[in-house]
Amino acid sequence: MADFDKALAVGRPANIRKLFPNSKALIVSGKVIDRAMLAKGNALALAANGRNYFVIRGVLKAAQRANAAVIIEIAKSEGGQKSYCAVNYWNMARIVDAICNELSITVPVAIHADHYGIKNDKDLAAAKVEVPTMFEAGITSIAIDASHLPDDENLLANLALNPYIPAWAGLETEVGEIKGNQGLSTVEEAKFLIQGLNANGIFPDWIALNNGTTHGLEASDAGIQVGLTADIHKALTPYKVSGAQHGTSGNSSERLREIAAKTRTTKANVATALQMISWGLEVNDYGNAQLDANGNFIKVKGEGMTEELWAEMVALAESKGWKKGDYKNLNLPFENKLLAQPEEIRERMAKRVEDFAYKMITEVFNSKDTAPLAVAAILKADSADVGPKGSQIEDPAHWTEDQIRERAKSLAGDKGAAGNFDD
């Protein structure tokens, strides 16, 4: 406990200390979580999209049980201004802090703003106002996602927003719009983005790729292309950037173990699987929701929410003509109804998430016992800011705006069809 107390004293970023001056929750920069995974080797941090309260509670309990450093996150579509979840960029840290203190959670936790999407100039202007408010509300890590834009605009958007992100915060960037097996990311595109950032003194902790996965329910068995991911990561070795794997729901445990073992990935996002598990739906061993002969979700009796509340949710979805992938939109209108269930029901929702997350952490992601490694990184730095992994090796004189636009003309990446921006 001596090391924990020291880490608590020096390892919480300034925004967290200001928000929660008397807290015993070790909320840290995303950089700390990445360093812990690197220290263990071939380990992935569970980055859980907290679409509801029960997912957050269950994942935190699983992390404590596994002694694992963990990330709680929400994407812009899930928890931004136009969101479909009650959990959002501005209340997520408060929820995490409250649960950690209630349950005496001592493992390091990062609060990540995932998929902060930039689709046009209007989004970019709004971000310069909004991003600082998110850090004021307790965000400790962010993913700038301008990946659907042309490569030059993606890089320039990252450069434009960097002054609004604290230097101590975890930073993720993305290349190649996430949409499945079309328009896969290339080595050239990834190098262009990371080199351009490096020339400007920006050293991301993670890069997310379109490496063949999708978001939401995985409909095919194509999934993540491990070889492509490894090739891109190898090309980026001089820049010391880790990988972030998006869209893990529906990918087999074996494939995710390959990502941990054969690539430089240290962060794995899990969203849809945890939502379905908390609700009490039948899933396979890696979290993909199962359907009955009529193509309907299967609610497991006596697990998750009450059968009566599930029937109400299904009725609303059917009245709106929603497809199975649209059920995520039930999060916002039903959060309070879920919280209004008896304690026994609420606890079994969280417990179901806990058991699944624990299995992922210990049997798939190899991140068991990474909490002490995160604490060690804090104590070594004697600061909440553990510093960048990389150093500037690109000449900024070769990466002016005009040169960025000219360089981008030679990139031949296939952007593919319209994408899916959820996780």
Short mmCIF file of C-alpha atoms in Angstrom, two decimals:
data_model
loop_
_atom_site.label_atom_id
_atom_site.label_comp_id
_atom_site.label_asym_id
_atom_site.label_seq_id
_atom_site.Cartn_x
_atom_site.Cartn_y
_atom_site.Cartn_z
CA MET A 1 0.00 0.00 0.00
CA ALA A 2 2.97 2.33 0.43
CA ASP A 3 3.55 2.41 -3.33
CA PHE A 4 -0.17 2.99 -3.94
CA ASP A 5 -0.21 5.92 -1.52
CA LYS A 6 2.84 7.45 -3.22
CA ALA A 7 1.27 6.96 -6.65
CA LEU A 8 -1.97 8.50 -5.42
CA ALA A 9 -0.05 11.52 -4.15
CA VAL A 10 1.93 12.19 -7.36
CA GLY A 11 0.25 10.21 -10.14
CA ARG A 12 -3.14 11.88 -10.47
CA PRO A 13 -3.17 14.60 -13.16
CA ALA A 14 -3.98 18.17 -12.16
CA ASN A 15 -7.54 18.05 -13.47
CA ILE A 16 -8.28 14.94 -11.39
CA ARG A 17 -6.76 16.44 -8.24
CA LYS A 18 -8.88 19.55 -8.72
CA LEU A 19 -12.10 17.61 -9.28
CA PHE A 20 -11.59 14.99 -6.56
CA PRO A 21 -9.21 16.47 -3.96
CA ASN A 22 -10.01 13.87 -1.30
CA SER A 23 -10.42 10.84 -3.54
CA LYS A 24 -8.66 7.50 -3.13
CA ALA A 25 -9.21 6.57 -6.79
CA LEU A 26 -6.01 6.26 -8.81
CA ILE A 27 -7.20 7.93 -12.01
CA VAL A 28 -4.19 8.38 -14.28
CA SER A 29 -3.08 9.45 -17.75
CA GLY A 30 -3.60 7.01 -20.58
CA LYS A 31 0.19 7.11 -21.02
CA VAL A 32 0.55 5.25 -17.74
CA ILE A 33 -1.66 2.40 -18.93
CA ASP A 34 0.30 2.07 -22.18
CA ARG A 35 3.60 1.94 -20.27
CA ALA A 36 2.28 -0.81 -18.02
CA MET A 37 1.34 -2.98 -21.01
CA LEU A 38 4.75 -2.41 -22.59
CA ALA A 39 6.46 -3.32 -19.33
CA LYS A 40 4.63 -6.66 -19.18
CA GLY A 41 5.02 -7.33 -22.91
CA ASN A 42 2.43 -8.73 -25.33
CA ALA A 43 -0.33 -7.29 -23.15
CA LEU A 44 -3.47 -5.39 -24.09
CA ALA A 45 -5.24 -3.01 -21.75
CA LEU A 46 -8.98 -3.56 -21.70
CA ALA A 47 -10.46 -0.26 -22.91
CA ALA A 48 -14.12 -0.64 -22.00
CA ASN A 49 -16.71 1.64 -23.55
CA GLY A 50 -18.89 2.49 -20.57
CA ARG A 51 -22.20 2.71 -22.37
CA ASN A 52 -24.04 2.24 -19.09
CA TYR A 53 -23.33 2.36 -15.39
CA PHE A 54 -23.26 -1.43 -15.07
CA VAL A 55 -20.50 -1.85 -17.65
CA ILE A 56 -18.29 0.61 -15.77
CA ARG A 57 -18.98 -1.00 -12.40
CA GLY A 58 -18.40 -4.52 -13.71
CA VAL A 59 -15.18 -3.68 -15.52
CA LEU A 60 -13.71 -1.88 -12.51
CA LYS A 61 -14.48 -4.88 -10.30
CA ALA A 62 -12.89 -7.21 -12.86
CA ALA A 63 -9.77 -5.04 -13.07
CA GLN A 64 -9.41 -5.03 -9.29
CA ARG A 65 -9.87 -8.80 -9.19
CA ALA A 66 -7.20 -9.24 -11.89
CA ASN A 67 -4.89 -6.57 -10.45
CA ALA A 68 -4.91 -4.98 -13.91
CA ALA A 69 -4.53 -1.43 -15.16
CA VAL A 70 -7.59 -0.55 -17.21
CA ILE A 71 -9.19 2.15 -19.38
CA ILE A 72 -12.79 3.34 -19.19
CA GLU A 73 -13.81 5.19 -22.33
CA ILE A 74 -16.72 6.53 -24.34
CA ALA A 75 -16.83 7.53 -28.01
CA LYS A 76 -18.22 10.78 -29.38
CA SER A 77 -21.25 9.03 -30.86
CA GLU A 78 -21.90 7.30 -27.52
CA GLY A 79 -21.19 10.18 -25.15
CA GLY A 80 -20.73 13.41 -27.07
CA GLN A 81 -23.21 16.24 -27.50
CA LYS A 82 -25.41 14.13 -29.80
CA SER A 83 -25.07 10.85 -27.95
CA TYR A 84 -27.10 7.71 -27.44
CA CYS A 85 -25.80 6.98 -23.92
CA ALA A 86 -26.40 8.62 -20.56
CA VAL A 87 -22.70 8.18 -19.74
CA ASN A 88 -20.77 10.94 -21.50
CA TYR A 89 -17.47 12.80 -21.82
CA TRP A 90 -18.45 15.11 -18.97
CA ASN A 91 -19.75 12.69 -16.30
CA MET A 92 -17.68 9.54 -16.92
CA ALA A 93 -14.81 10.51 -14.61
CA ARG A 94 -17.26 11.28 -11.81
CA ILE A 95 -18.92 7.88 -12.21
CA VAL A 96 -15.55 6.10 -12.20
CA ASP A 97 -14.30 8.04 -9.20
CA ALA A 98 -17.46 7.33 -7.21
CA ILE A 99 -17.36 3.59 -7.93
CA CYS A 100 -13.65 3.34 -7.16
CA ASN A 101 -14.13 4.98 -3.79
CA GLU A 102 -17.25 2.94 -2.97
CA LEU A 103 -15.61 -0.39 -3.83
CA SER A 104 -12.03 0.46 -2.73
CA ILE A 105 -10.73 0.00 -6.27
CA THR A 106 -6.97 0.60 -6.19
CA VAL A 107 -5.89 -0.31 -9.73
CA PRO A 108 -4.88 2.57 -12.04
CA VAL A 109 -7.68 3.70 -14.35
CA ALA A 110 -7.49 6.08 -17.33
CA ILE A 111 -10.53 8.03 -18.55
CA HIS A 112 -10.38 8.05 -22.35
CA ALA A 113 -12.34 10.15 -24.85
CA ASP A 114 -12.51 7.66 -27.69
CA HIS A 115 -13.19 8.44 -31.35
CA TYR A 116 -13.35 12.20 -30.95
CA GLY A 117 -14.44 12.58 -34.56
CA ILE A 118 -13.49 15.45 -36.84
CA LYS A 119 -15.38 15.30 -40.13
CA ASN A 120 -15.16 18.90 -41.37
CA ASP A 121 -14.02 22.45 -40.56
CA LYS A 122 -17.09 23.03 -38.39
CA ASP A 123 -16.15 20.05 -36.20
CA LEU A 124 -12.60 21.34 -35.93
CA ALA A 125 -13.73 24.79 -34.76
CA ALA A 126 -16.12 23.26 -32.22
CA ALA A 127 -13.40 20.95 -30.92
CA LYS A 128 -11.20 23.87 -29.93
CA VAL A 129 -13.93 24.85 -27.47
CA GLU A 130 -15.17 21.41 -26.48
CA VAL A 131 -11.94 19.46 -25.91
CA PRO A 132 -10.78 21.69 -23.03
CA THR A 133 -14.17 21.22 -21.32
CA MET A 134 -13.71 17.45 -21.48
CA PHE A 135 -10.37 17.65 -19.70
CA GLU A 136 -11.93 20.00 -17.16
CA ALA A 137 -14.47 17.21 -16.53
CA GLY A 138 -11.81 14.58 -15.85
CA ILE A 139 -10.78 13.09 -19.19
CA THR A 140 -7.16 11.89 -19.00
CA SER A 141 -6.66 10.54 -22.51
CA ILE A 142 -8.10 11.26 -25.97
CA ALA A 143 -8.33 9.77 -29.45
CA ILE A 144 -8.43 12.35 -32.23
CA ASP A 145 -10.22 10.62 -35.09
CA ALA A 146 -10.11 12.49 -38.40
CA SER A 147 -9.47 9.23 -40.21
CA HIS A 148 -12.25 9.49 -42.78
CA LEU A 149 -10.74 12.73 -44.11
CA PRO A 150 -8.04 12.76 -46.81
CA ASP A 151 -4.62 11.98 -45.37
CA ASP A 152 -3.38 15.57 -45.44
CA GLU A 153 -6.53 16.86 -43.72
CA ASN A 154 -6.30 14.11 -41.11
CA LEU A 155 -2.74 15.14 -40.23
CA LEU A 156 -3.55 18.85 -40.25
CA ALA A 157 -6.57 18.32 -37.97
CA ASN A 158 -4.37 16.48 -35.48
CA LEU A 159 -1.84 19.32 -35.59
CA ALA A 160 -4.53 21.95 -35.12
CA LEU A 161 -6.03 20.28 -32.05
CA ASN A 162 -2.82 19.34 -30.27
CA PRO A 163 -2.45 22.69 -28.45
CA TYR A 164 -5.76 21.95 -26.72
CA ILE A 165 -4.60 18.59 -25.32
CA PRO A 166 -2.48 18.61 -22.13
CA ALA A 167 1.05 17.30 -22.65
CA TRP A 168 0.59 14.78 -19.82
CA ALA A 169 -2.52 13.21 -21.39
CA GLY A 170 -2.68 9.95 -23.30
CA LEU A 171 -2.96 10.57 -27.04
CA GLU A 172 -4.34 8.30 -29.76
CA THR A 173 -4.47 9.07 -33.46
CA GLU A 174 -6.13 7.14 -36.25
CA VAL A 175 -5.51 6.36 -39.91
CA GLY A 176 -7.89 4.52 -42.19
CA GLU A 177 -11.59 4.84 -41.48
CA ILE A 178 -12.91 1.91 -39.45
CA LYS A 179 -15.32 0.05 -41.72
CA GLY A 180 -14.28 -3.55 -42.17
CA ASN A 181 -12.40 -5.09 -45.06
CA GLN A 182 -12.64 -2.16 -47.47
CA GLY A 183 -10.18 0.71 -47.57
CA LEU A 184 -7.67 -0.94 -45.24
CA SER A 185 -4.93 1.21 -43.75
CA THR A 186 -1.54 1.08 -45.47
CA VAL A 187 2.01 1.34 -44.21
CA GLU A 188 2.47 4.52 -46.25
CA GLU A 189 -0.59 6.24 -44.77
CA ALA A 190 0.38 5.35 -41.22
CA LYS A 191 3.97 6.53 -41.68
CA PHE A 192 2.75 9.79 -43.25
CA LEU A 193 0.58 10.55 -40.23
CA ILE A 194 3.13 9.60 -37.57
CA GLN A 195 6.06 11.26 -39.35
CA GLY A 196 4.12 14.49 -39.77
CA LEU A 197 3.21 14.51 -36.09
CA ASN A 198 6.77 13.66 -35.10
CA ALA A 199 8.15 16.58 -37.13
CA ASN A 200 5.92 18.85 -35.08
CA GLY A 201 7.04 17.43 -31.73
CA ILE A 202 3.93 15.30 -31.21
CA PHE A 203 4.44 11.71 -30.06
CA PRO A 204 1.17 9.73 -29.90
CA ASP A 205 0.92 6.85 -27.47
CA TRP A 206 -1.30 4.86 -29.85
CA ILE A 207 -2.28 4.65 -33.49
CA ALA A 208 -5.57 3.01 -34.46
CA LEU A 209 -5.85 1.36 -37.87
CA ASN A 210 -8.51 0.05 -40.17
CA ASN A 211 -7.05 -3.44 -40.11
CA GLY A 212 -10.10 -5.38 -41.22
CA THR A 213 -12.39 -5.22 -38.23
CA THR A 214 -15.78 -3.57 -37.87
CA HIS A 215 -17.61 -1.88 -35.04
CA GLY A 216 -20.65 -3.35 -33.41
CA LEU A 217 -21.85 -6.85 -34.26
CA GLU A 218 -19.27 -8.78 -36.29
CA ALA A 219 -21.18 -10.30 -39.21
CA SER A 220 -18.31 -12.06 -40.97
CA ASP A 221 -15.33 -14.15 -39.92
CA ALA A 222 -12.81 -11.97 -41.77
CA GLY A 223 -12.09 -9.80 -38.76
CA ILE A 224 -8.76 -8.32 -37.75
CA GLN A 225 -5.85 -8.79 -40.15
CA VAL A 226 -2.97 -9.54 -37.82
CA GLY A 227 -0.30 -9.58 -40.54
CA LEU A 228 -1.25 -6.13 -41.84
CA THR A 229 -1.23 -4.76 -38.31
CA ALA A 230 2.20 -6.23 -37.59
CA ASP A 231 3.62 -4.81 -40.83
CA ILE A 232 2.40 -1.29 -40.05
CA HIS A 233 3.65 -1.45 -36.47
CA LYS A 234 7.07 -2.65 -37.64
CA ALA A 235 7.32 0.29 -40.05
CA LEU A 236 6.55 2.65 -37.16
CA THR A 237 9.16 1.17 -34.81
CA PRO A 238 11.47 4.25 -34.85
CA TYR A 239 8.60 6.41 -33.58
CA LYS A 240 7.77 4.16 -30.59
CA VAL A 241 4.00 4.33 -31.05
CA SER A 242 1.80 1.50 -29.77
CA GLY A 243 -1.29 0.15 -31.49
CA ALA A 244 -4.91 0.58 -30.44
CA GLN A 245 -7.26 -2.16 -31.62
CA HIS A 246 -10.80 -1.01 -32.30
CA GLY A 247 -13.89 -3.10 -32.86
CA THR A 248 -12.92 -6.21 -30.91
CA SER A 249 -16.52 -7.35 -30.29
CA GLY A 250 -17.17 -10.46 -32.35
CA ASN A 251 -13.53 -11.25 -33.06
CA SER A 252 -12.42 -14.61 -31.70
CA SER A 253 -10.33 -14.82 -28.56
CA GLU A 254 -7.62 -16.57 -30.58
CA ARG A 255 -7.39 -13.66 -33.00
CA LEU A 256 -7.15 -11.17 -30.16
CA ARG A 257 -4.39 -13.27 -28.55
CA GLU A 258 -2.55 -13.05 -31.88
CA ILE A 259 -2.87 -9.27 -31.83
CA ALA A 260 -1.29 -9.23 -28.37
CA ALA A 261 1.47 -11.66 -29.29
CA LYS A 262 2.41 -10.59 -32.81
CA THR A 263 1.86 -6.82 -32.93
CA ARG A 264 2.74 -3.76 -30.84
CA THR A 265 -0.84 -3.25 -29.71
CA THR A 266 -1.38 -2.24 -26.06
CA LYS A 267 -5.04 -1.11 -26.07
CA ALA A 268 -8.12 -3.10 -27.07
CA ASN A 269 -11.52 -1.44 -27.23
CA VAL A 270 -14.57 -3.46 -26.18
CA ALA A 271 -17.99 -1.85 -26.48
CA THR A 272 -20.91 -3.76 -27.96
CA ALA A 273 -20.06 -7.04 -26.23
CA LEU A 274 -20.12 -5.44 -22.77
CA GLN A 275 -23.43 -3.71 -23.47
CA MET A 276 -25.09 -6.98 -24.56
CA ILE A 277 -23.64 -8.89 -21.62
CA SER A 278 -24.88 -6.32 -19.11
CA TRP A 279 -28.36 -6.54 -20.56
CA GLY A 280 -28.44 -10.32 -20.09
CA LEU A 281 -28.34 -11.42 -23.72
CA GLU A 282 -26.87 -14.72 -24.82
CA VAL A 283 -23.38 -14.27 -26.27
CA ASN A 284 -20.68 -16.62 -27.51
CA ASP A 285 -17.35 -16.93 -25.70
CA TYR A 286 -15.99 -13.73 -27.22
CA GLY A 287 -19.02 -11.53 -26.72
CA ASN A 288 -20.92 -11.67 -30.00
CA ALA A 289 -24.67 -11.63 -29.32
CA GLN A 290 -26.46 -14.76 -30.50
CA LEU A 291 -29.74 -14.79 -32.43
CA ASP A 292 -32.57 -17.32 -32.39
CA ALA A 293 -34.11 -19.00 -35.44
CA ASN A 294 -36.20 -15.90 -36.09
CA GLY A 295 -33.21 -13.58 -36.01
CA ASN A 296 -34.00 -12.13 -32.58
CA PHE A 297 -31.65 -11.58 -29.65
CA ILE A 298 -31.87 -14.27 -26.98
CA LYS A 299 -32.49 -12.97 -23.47
CA VAL A 300 -31.15 -15.36 -20.83
CA LYS A 301 -33.80 -15.77 -18.15
CA GLY A 302 -32.61 -14.70 -14.72
CA GLU A 303 -29.56 -12.82 -16.04
CA GLY A 304 -29.05 -9.13 -16.72
CA MET A 305 -32.10 -6.91 -16.55
CA THR A 306 -35.58 -8.18 -15.76
CA GLU A 307 -37.50 -9.98 -18.51
CA GLU A 308 -40.23 -7.34 -18.25
CA LEU A 309 -37.82 -4.48 -18.89
CA TRP A 310 -36.21 -6.32 -21.80
CA ALA A 311 -39.64 -6.84 -23.36
CA GLU A 312 -40.24 -3.10 -23.06
CA MET A 313 -36.92 -2.35 -24.75
CA VAL A 314 -37.65 -4.76 -27.60
CA ALA A 315 -41.10 -3.25 -28.08
CA LEU A 316 -39.63 0.23 -28.42
CA ALA A 317 -36.98 -0.96 -30.89
CA GLU A 318 -39.59 -2.75 -32.99
CA SER A 319 -41.93 0.25 -32.95
CA LYS A 320 -39.12 2.29 -34.48
CA GLY A 321 -38.18 -0.37 -37.00
CA TRP A 322 -34.67 -0.68 -35.61
CA LYS A 323 -32.30 -3.34 -36.89
CA LYS A 324 -30.15 -5.33 -34.45
CA GLY A 325 -27.27 -2.88 -34.79
CA ASP A 326 -29.58 -0.05 -33.75
CA TYR A 327 -30.33 -1.50 -30.31
CA LYS A 328 -27.45 0.60 -28.95
CA ASN A 329 -29.89 3.54 -29.15
CA LEU A 330 -31.81 2.00 -26.24
CA ASN A 331 -29.06 3.02 -23.82
CA LEU A 332 -30.15 6.61 -23.29
CA PRO A 333 -33.93 6.20 -22.91
CA PHE A 334 -33.55 3.19 -20.60
CA GLU A 335 -30.61 4.13 -18.34
CA ASN A 336 -32.82 5.45 -15.56
CA LYS A 337 -35.18 2.49 -15.84
CA LEU A 338 -32.22 0.15 -15.53
CA LEU A 339 -30.95 2.04 -12.48
CA ALA A 340 -34.45 1.86 -10.95
CA GLN A 341 -34.39 -1.95 -10.82
CA PRO A 342 -33.93 -3.74 -7.48
CA GLU A 343 -30.39 -4.00 -6.13
CA GLU A 344 -30.26 -7.73 -6.80
CA ILE A 345 -30.93 -7.11 -10.51
CA ARG A 346 -28.46 -4.23 -10.74
CA GLU A 347 -25.74 -6.31 -9.12
CA ARG A 348 -26.25 -9.27 -11.41
CA MET A 349 -25.96 -6.96 -14.43
CA ALA A 350 -22.60 -5.70 -13.18
CA LYS A 351 -21.50 -9.20 -12.13
CA ARG A 352 -22.09 -10.57 -15.61
CA VAL A 353 -19.84 -7.84 -17.04
CA GLU A 354 -17.26 -8.47 -14.32
CA ASP A 355 -16.96 -12.16 -15.11
CA PHE A 356 -16.63 -11.59 -18.87
CA ALA A 357 -14.12 -8.74 -18.44
CA TYR A 358 -12.06 -10.76 -15.97
CA LYS A 359 -11.83 -13.63 -18.45
CA MET A 360 -10.77 -11.23 -21.23
CA ILE A 361 -8.12 -9.59 -19.04
CA THR A 362 -6.65 -12.84 -17.74
CA GLU A 363 -7.12 -15.31 -20.61
CA VAL A 364 -7.07 -13.16 -23.75
CA PHE A 365 -5.46 -9.76 -23.19
CA ASN A 366 -2.63 -10.95 -20.91
CA SER A 367 -2.96 -7.84 -18.74
CA LYS A 368 -3.31 -9.54 -15.36
CA ASP A 369 -1.05 -8.00 -12.70
CA THR A 370 -0.26 -4.89 -14.75
CA ALA A 371 -1.47 -2.54 -12.00
CA PRO A 372 1.89 -2.63 -10.14
CA LEU A 373 3.67 -1.91 -13.43
CA ALA A 374 1.55 1.20 -13.93
CA VAL A 375 2.29 2.31 -10.39
CA ALA A 376 6.00 1.70 -11.03
CA ALA A 377 5.87 3.96 -14.09
CA ILE A 378 4.37 6.74 -11.98
CA LEU A 379 6.92 6.34 -9.21
CA LYS A 380 9.80 6.28 -11.69
CA ALA A 381 8.60 9.56 -13.22
CA ASP A 382 7.62 10.91 -9.77
CA SER A 383 4.86 12.67 -11.67
CA ALA A 384 1.47 12.27 -13.32
CA ASP A 385 3.30 12.96 -16.57
CA VAL A 386 5.43 9.97 -17.51
CA GLY A 387 6.65 11.79 -20.63
CA PRO A 388 6.67 10.75 -24.30
CA LYS A 389 8.07 7.45 -25.57
CA GLY A 390 9.35 8.91 -28.81
CA SER A 391 11.65 11.78 -29.73
CA GLN A 392 11.76 14.11 -32.70
CA ILE A 393 13.55 12.50 -35.63
CA GLU A 394 11.77 14.18 -38.54
CA ASP A 395 12.84 17.60 -39.84
CA PRO A 396 10.00 20.13 -39.40
CA ALA A 397 11.33 22.06 -42.38
CA HIS A 398 10.12 19.19 -44.55
CA TRP A 399 6.63 19.13 -43.07
CA THR A 400 5.13 22.55 -43.71
CA GLU A 401 1.43 22.70 -44.61
CA ASP A 402 2.22 23.03 -48.32
CA GLN A 403 4.61 20.09 -48.17
CA ILE A 404 2.07 18.00 -46.26
CA ARG A 405 -0.51 18.58 -48.98
CA GLU A 406 1.98 17.79 -51.72
CA ARG A 407 3.21 14.62 -50.01
CA ALA A 408 -0.36 13.38 -49.54
CA LYS A 409 -0.90 13.36 -53.33
CA SER A 410 1.40 10.36 -53.65
CA LEU A 411 -0.51 8.23 -51.14
CA ALA A 412 -2.66 5.58 -52.78
CA GLY A 413 -4.79 4.34 -49.90
CA ASP A 414 -8.26 3.07 -50.86
CA LYS A 415 -10.76 4.87 -48.64
CA GLY A 416 -13.44 2.32 -49.46
CA ALA A 417 -17.12 2.68 -48.71
CA ALA A 418 -18.79 4.90 -46.13
CA GLY A 419 -17.71 3.94 -42.64
CA ASN A 420 -19.02 3.24 -39.18
CA PHE A 421 -17.75 5.63 -36.53
CA ASP A 422 -18.95 3.72 -33.47
CA ASP A 423 -16.85 1.29 -31.49
#
